[in-house]
mmCIF file of C-alpha atoms and ligand atoms in Angstrom:
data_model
loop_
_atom_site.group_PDB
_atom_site.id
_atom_site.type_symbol
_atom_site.label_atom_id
_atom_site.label_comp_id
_atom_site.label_asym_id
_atom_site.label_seq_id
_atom_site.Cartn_x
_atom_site.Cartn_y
_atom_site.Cartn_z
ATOM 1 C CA UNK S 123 -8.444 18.439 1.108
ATOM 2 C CA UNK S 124 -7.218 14.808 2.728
ATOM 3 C CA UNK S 125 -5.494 12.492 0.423
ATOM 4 C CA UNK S 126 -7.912 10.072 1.460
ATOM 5 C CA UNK S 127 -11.142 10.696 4.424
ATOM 6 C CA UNK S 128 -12.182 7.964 6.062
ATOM 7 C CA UNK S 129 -15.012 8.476 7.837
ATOM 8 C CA UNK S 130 -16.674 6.037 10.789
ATOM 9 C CA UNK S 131 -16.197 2.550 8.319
ATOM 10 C CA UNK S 132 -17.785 -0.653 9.889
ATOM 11 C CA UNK S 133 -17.124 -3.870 8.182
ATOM 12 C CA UNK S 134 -18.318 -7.324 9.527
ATOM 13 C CA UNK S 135 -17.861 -10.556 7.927
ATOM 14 C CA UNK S 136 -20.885 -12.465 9.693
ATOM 15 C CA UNK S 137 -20.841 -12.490 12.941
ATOM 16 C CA UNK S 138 -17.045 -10.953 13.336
ATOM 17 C CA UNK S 139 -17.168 -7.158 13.558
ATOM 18 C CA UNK S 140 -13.471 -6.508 11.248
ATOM 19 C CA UNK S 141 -13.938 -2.685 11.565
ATOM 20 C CA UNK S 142 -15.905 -0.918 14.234
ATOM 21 C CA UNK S 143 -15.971 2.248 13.279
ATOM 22 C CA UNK S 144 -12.721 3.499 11.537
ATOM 23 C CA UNK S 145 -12.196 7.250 11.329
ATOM 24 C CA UNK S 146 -9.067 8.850 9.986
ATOM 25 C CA UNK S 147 -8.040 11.747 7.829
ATOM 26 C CA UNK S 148 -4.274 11.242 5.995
ATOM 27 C CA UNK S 149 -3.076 14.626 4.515
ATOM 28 C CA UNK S 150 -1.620 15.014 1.174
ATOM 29 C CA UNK S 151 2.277 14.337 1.175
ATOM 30 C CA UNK S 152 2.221 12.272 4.496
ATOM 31 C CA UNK S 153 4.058 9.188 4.920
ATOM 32 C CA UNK S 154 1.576 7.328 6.781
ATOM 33 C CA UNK S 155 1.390 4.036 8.767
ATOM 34 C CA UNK S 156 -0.957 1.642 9.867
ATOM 35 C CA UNK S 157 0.290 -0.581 12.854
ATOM 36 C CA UNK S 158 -1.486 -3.656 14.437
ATOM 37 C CA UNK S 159 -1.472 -7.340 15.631
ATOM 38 C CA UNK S 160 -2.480 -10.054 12.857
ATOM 39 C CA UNK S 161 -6.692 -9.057 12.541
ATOM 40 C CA UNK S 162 -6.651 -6.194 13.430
ATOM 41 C CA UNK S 163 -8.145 -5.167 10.152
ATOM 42 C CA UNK S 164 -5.124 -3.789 8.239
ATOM 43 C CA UNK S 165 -5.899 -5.449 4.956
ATOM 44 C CA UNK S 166 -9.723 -5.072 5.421
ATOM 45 C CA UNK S 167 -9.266 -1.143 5.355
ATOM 46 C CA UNK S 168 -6.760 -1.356 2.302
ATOM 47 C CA UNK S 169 -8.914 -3.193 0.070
ATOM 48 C CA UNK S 170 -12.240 -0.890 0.996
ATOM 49 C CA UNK S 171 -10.106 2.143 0.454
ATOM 50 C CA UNK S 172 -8.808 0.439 -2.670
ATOM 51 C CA UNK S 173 -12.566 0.074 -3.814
ATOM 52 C CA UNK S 174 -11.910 -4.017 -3.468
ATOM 53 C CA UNK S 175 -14.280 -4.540 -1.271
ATOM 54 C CA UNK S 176 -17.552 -2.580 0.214
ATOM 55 C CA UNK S 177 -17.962 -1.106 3.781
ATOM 56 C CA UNK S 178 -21.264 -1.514 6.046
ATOM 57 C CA UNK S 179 -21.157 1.765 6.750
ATOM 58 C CA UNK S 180 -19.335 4.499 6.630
ATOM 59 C CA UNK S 181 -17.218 6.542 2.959
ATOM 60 C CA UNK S 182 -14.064 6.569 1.941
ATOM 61 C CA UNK S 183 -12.624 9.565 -0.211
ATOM 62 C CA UNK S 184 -9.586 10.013 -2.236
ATOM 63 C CA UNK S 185 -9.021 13.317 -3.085
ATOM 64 C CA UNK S 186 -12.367 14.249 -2.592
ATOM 65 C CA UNK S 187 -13.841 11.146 -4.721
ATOM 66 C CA UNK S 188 -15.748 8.523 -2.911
ATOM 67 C CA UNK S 189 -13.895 4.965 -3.393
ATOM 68 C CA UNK S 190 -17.668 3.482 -4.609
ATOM 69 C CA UNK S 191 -19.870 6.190 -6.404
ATOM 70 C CA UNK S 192 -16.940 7.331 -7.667
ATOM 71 C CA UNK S 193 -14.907 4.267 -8.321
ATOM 72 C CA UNK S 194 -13.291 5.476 -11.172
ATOM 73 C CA UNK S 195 -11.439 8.834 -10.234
ATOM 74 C CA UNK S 196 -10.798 7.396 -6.829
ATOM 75 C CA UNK S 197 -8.951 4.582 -8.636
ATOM 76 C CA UNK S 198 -7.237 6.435 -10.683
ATOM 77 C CA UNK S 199 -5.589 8.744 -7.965
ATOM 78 C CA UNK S 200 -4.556 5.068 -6.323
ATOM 79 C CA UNK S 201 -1.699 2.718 -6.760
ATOM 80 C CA UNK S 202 -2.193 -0.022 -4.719
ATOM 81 C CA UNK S 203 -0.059 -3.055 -3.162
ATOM 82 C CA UNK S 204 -1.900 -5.535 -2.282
ATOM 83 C CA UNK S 205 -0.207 -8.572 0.004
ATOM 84 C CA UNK S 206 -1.114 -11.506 -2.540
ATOM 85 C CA UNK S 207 1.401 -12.398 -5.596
ATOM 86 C CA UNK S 208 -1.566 -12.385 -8.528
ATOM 87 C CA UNK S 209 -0.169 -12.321 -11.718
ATOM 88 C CA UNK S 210 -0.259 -14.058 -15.270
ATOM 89 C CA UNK S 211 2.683 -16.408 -14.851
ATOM 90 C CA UNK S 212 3.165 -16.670 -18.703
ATOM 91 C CA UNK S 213 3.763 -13.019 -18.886
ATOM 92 C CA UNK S 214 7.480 -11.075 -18.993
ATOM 93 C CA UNK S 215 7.975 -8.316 -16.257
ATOM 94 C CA UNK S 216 8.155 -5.878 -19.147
ATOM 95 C CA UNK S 217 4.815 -7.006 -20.556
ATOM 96 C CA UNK S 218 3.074 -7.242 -16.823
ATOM 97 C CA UNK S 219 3.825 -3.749 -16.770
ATOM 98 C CA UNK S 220 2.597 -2.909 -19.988
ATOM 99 C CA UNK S 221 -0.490 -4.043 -19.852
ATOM 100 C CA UNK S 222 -1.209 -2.796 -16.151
ATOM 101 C CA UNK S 223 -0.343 0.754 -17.842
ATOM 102 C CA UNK S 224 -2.196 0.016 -20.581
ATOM 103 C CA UNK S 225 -5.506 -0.116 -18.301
ATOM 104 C CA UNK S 226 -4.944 3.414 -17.094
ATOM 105 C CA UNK S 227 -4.500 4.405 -21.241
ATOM 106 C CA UNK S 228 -0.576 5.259 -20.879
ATOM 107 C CA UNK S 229 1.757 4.215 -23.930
ATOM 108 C CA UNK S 230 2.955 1.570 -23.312
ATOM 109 C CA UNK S 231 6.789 2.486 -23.887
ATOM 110 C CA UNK S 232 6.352 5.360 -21.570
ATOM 111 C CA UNK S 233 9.703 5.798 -19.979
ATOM 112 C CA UNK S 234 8.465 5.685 -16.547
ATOM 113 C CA UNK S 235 7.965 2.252 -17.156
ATOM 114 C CA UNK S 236 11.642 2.052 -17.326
ATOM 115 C CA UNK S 237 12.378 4.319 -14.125
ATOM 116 C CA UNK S 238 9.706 2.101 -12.161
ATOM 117 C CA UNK S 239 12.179 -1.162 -13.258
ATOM 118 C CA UNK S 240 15.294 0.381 -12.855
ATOM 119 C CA UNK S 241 14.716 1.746 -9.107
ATOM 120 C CA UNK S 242 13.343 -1.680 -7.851
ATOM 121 C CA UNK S 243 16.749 -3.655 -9.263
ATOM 122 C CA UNK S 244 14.193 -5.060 -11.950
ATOM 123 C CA UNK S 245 15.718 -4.279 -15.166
ATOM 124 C CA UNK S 246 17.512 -7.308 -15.838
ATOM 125 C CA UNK S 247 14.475 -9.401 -15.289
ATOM 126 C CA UNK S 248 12.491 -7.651 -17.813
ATOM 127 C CA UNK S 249 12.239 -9.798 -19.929
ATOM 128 C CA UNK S 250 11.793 -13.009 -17.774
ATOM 129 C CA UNK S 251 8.349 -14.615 -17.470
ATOM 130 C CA UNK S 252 6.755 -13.795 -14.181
ATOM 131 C CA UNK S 253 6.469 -17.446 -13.592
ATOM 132 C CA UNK S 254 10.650 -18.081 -13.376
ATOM 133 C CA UNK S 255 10.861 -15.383 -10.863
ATOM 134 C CA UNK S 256 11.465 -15.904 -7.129
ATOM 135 C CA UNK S 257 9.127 -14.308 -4.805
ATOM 136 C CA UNK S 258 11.242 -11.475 -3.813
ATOM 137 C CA UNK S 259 11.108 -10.661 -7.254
ATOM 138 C CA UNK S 260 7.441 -11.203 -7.549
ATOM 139 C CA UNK S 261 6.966 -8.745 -4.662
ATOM 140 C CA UNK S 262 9.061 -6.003 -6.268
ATOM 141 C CA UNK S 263 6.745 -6.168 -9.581
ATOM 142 C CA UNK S 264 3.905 -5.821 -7.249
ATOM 143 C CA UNK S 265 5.324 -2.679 -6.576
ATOM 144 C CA UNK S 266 6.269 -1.980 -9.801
ATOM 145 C CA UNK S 267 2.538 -2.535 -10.940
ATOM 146 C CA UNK S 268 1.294 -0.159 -8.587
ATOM 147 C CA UNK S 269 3.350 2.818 -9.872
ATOM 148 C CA UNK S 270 3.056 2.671 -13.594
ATOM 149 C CA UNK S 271 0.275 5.040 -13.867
ATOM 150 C CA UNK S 272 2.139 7.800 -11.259
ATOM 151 C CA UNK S 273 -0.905 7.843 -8.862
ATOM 152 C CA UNK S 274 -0.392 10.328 -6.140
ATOM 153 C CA UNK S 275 -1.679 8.426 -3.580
ATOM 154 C CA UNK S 276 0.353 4.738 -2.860
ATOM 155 C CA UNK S 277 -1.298 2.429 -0.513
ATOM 156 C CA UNK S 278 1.354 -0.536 0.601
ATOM 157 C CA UNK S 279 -0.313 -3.951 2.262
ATOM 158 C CA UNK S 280 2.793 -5.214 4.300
ATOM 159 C CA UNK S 281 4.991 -4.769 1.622
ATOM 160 C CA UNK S 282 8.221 -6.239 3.560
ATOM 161 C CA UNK S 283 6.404 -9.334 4.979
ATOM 162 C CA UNK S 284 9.213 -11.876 4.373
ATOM 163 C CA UNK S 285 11.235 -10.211 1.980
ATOM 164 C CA UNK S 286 15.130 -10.527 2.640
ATOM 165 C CA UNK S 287 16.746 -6.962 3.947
ATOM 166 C CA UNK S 288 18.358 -5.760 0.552
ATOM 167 C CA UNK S 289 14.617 -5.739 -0.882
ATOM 168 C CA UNK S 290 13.140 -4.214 1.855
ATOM 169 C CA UNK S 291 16.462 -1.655 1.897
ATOM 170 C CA UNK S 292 15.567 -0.887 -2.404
ATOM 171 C CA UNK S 293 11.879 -0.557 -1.257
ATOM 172 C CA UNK S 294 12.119 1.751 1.497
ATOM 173 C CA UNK S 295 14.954 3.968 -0.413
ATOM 174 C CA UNK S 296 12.292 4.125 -3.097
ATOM 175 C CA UNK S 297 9.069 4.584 -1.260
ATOM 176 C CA UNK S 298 11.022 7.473 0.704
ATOM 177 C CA UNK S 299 12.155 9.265 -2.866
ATOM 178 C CA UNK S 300 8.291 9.174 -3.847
ATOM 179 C CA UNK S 301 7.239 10.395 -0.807
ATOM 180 C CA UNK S 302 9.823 13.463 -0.745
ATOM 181 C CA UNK S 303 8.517 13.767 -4.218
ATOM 182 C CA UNK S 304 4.830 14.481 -2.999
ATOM 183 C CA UNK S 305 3.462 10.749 -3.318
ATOM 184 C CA UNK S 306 1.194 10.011 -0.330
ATOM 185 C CA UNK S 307 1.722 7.363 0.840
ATOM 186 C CA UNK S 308 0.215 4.516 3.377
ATOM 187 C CA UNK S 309 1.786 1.384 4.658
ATOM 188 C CA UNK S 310 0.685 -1.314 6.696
ATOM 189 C CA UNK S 311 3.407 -2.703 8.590
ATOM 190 C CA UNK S 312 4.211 -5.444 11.909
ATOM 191 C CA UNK S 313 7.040 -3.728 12.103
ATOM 192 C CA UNK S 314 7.965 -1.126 13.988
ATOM 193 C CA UNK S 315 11.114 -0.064 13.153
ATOM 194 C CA UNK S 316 9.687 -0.195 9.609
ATOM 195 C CA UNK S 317 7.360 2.533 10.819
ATOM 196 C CA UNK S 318 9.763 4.715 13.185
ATOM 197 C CA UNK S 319 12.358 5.020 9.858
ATOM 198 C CA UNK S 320 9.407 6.019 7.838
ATOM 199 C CA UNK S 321 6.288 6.989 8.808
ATOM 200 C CA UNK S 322 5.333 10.806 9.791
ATOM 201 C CA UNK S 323 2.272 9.636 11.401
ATOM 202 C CA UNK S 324 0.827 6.098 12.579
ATOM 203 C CA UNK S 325 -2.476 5.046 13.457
ATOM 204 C CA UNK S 326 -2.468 1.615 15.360
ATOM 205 C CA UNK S 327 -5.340 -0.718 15.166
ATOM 206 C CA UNK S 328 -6.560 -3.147 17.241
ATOM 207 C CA UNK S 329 -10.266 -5.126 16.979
ATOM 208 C CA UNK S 330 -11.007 -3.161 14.212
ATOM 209 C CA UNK S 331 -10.617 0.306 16.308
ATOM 210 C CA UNK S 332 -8.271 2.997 16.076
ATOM 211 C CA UNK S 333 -6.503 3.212 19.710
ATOM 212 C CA UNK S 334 -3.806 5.251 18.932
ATOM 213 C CA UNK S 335 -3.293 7.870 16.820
ATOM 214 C CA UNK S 336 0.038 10.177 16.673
ATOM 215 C CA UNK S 337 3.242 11.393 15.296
ATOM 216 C CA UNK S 338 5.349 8.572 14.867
ATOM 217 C CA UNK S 339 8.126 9.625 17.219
ATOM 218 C CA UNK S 340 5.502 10.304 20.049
ATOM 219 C CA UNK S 341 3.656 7.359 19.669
ATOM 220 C CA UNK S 342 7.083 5.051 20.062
ATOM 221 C CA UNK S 343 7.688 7.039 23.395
ATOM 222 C CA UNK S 344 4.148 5.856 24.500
ATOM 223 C CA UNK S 345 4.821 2.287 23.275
ATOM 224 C CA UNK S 346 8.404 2.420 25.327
ATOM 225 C CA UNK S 347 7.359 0.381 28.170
ATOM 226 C CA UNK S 348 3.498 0.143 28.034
ATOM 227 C CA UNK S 349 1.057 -2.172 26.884
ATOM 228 C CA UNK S 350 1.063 -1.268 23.338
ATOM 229 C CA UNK S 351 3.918 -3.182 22.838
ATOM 230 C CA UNK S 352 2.197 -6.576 23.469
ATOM 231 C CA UNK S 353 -0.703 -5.232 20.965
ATOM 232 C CA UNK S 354 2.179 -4.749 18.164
ATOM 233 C CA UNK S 355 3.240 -8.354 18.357
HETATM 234 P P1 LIG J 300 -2.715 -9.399 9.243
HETATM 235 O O1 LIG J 300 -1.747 -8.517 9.934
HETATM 236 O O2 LIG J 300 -2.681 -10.811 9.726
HETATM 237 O O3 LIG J 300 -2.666 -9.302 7.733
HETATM 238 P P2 LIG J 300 -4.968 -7.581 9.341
HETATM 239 O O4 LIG J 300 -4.783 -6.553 10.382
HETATM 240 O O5 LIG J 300 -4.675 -7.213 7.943
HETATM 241 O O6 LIG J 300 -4.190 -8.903 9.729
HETATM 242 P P3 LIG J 300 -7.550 -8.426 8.316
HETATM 243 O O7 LIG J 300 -6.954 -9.341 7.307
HETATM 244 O O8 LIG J 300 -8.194 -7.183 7.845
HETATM 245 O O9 LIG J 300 -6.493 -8.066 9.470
HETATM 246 O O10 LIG J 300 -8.624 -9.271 9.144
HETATM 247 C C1 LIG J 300 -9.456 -8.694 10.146
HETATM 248 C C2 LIG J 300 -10.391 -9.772 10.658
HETATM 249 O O11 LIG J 300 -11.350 -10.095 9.642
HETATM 250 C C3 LIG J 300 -9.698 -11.078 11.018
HETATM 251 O O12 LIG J 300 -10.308 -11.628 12.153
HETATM 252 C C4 LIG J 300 -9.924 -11.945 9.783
HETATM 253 O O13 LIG J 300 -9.948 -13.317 10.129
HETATM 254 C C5 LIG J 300 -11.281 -11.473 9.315
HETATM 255 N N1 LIG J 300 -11.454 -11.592 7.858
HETATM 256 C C6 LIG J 300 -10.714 -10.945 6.918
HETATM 257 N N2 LIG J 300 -11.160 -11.234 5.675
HETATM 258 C C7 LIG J 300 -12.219 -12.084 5.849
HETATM 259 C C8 LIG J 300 -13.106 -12.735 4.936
HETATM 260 N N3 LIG J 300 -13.021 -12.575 3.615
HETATM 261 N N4 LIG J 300 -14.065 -13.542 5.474
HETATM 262 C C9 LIG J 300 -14.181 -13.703 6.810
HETATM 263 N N5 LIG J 300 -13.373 -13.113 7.722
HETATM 264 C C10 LIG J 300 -12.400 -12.318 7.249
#
């Protein structure tokens, strides 16, 4: 069974057609990546696969469970990064945690919570408020949020955008150890480097559509003086 089955998703937002069409299958353990220009409809697919927001058309599944009828499970099996810094500012990084662990009915002083802090440089900032942290901080809480309840499937919105290379060093080092410890794993990315140290397998989008499709290493020997190159920018 696919980690998560996307099958032919079309998504407008009035007159502009976001996703036309979106079929893809992402196998359990891959390190997958989704590549495109600014609208191509990265974050549109994230948030319908993260049950955030409905399709037209077309399922999702995670694991077998369809993202709406079956909202619940599907959720459950996700941990998601979204791109926007949403939190409760008067909250501590320990407590942010908490409480997002608390909603999938985990103790609260489970030691993961710990683990999660200490392998995204976080620990001495656990007990700052959220609102005295920088943004790089901010992003690696995101992160932090999205792994409390050990989902096996981790969906990444751009997760680097304007983060400063040691973060996006402590995130890749620790994206890669879940991944070689089973996590799927999907990441939306400009960059391609990002994706050739990473990614297994890319999809890139463009428009909404899926116009390439391949093994990361083959795909970058496509790009290597064609068009795509221009589309990536
Ligand atoms: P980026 O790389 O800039 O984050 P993206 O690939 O994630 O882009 P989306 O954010 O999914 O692309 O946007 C796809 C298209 O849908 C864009 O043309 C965008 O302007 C449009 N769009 C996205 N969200 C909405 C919305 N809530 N209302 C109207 N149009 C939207």
């Amino acid at each position: 069974m696919a980690a998560i089955q996307i099958n032919n998703v079309e998504k407008s937002y009035r007159a502009l057609k976001a996703l036309n069409g979106i079929s893809l299958s992402i196998e359990e353990g891959e390190f997958f990546g989704l590549l495109g220009p600014n609208g191509a409809g990265k974050t549109t697919l994230i948030s319908i696969i993260a049950g955030l927001n409905r399709a037209d058309s077309g399922t999702v599944e995670v694991h077998g469970h369809d993202v709406v009828s079956d909202y619940r499970q599907a959720r459950k099996l996700l941990g998601v990064v979204p791109q926007e810094l949403v939190f409760d500012p008067f909250f501590t990084v320990r407590e942010t945690l908490r409480m997002q662990s608390g909603y999938y009915g985990l103790k609260n002083n489970d030691p993961w919570i710990d683990e999660v802090m200490h392998h995204l440089d976080l620990t001495g900032k656990a007990d700052a408020n959220m609102r005295a942290l920088s943004g790089g901080m901010k992003r690696r809480v995101l992160v932090a949020q999205a792994l409390v309840h050990k989902p096996p499937v981790i969906v990444l919105d751009e997760p680097t955008a304007g983060v400063d290379v040691e973060l996006r060093q402590t995130l890749w080092k620790f994206i890669s150890r879940l991944n070689r410890e089973g996590h799927t794993i999907v990441l939306t990315t400009h960059y391609l480097e990002e994706a050739q140290a990473l990614c297994n397998r890319v999809a890139m989008l463009k428009a909404g559509q899926v116009v390439a499709l391949d093994s990361t290493s083959a795909l970058i020997k496509r790009i290597s003086g064609s068009q795509l190159v221009v589309q990536l920018a």
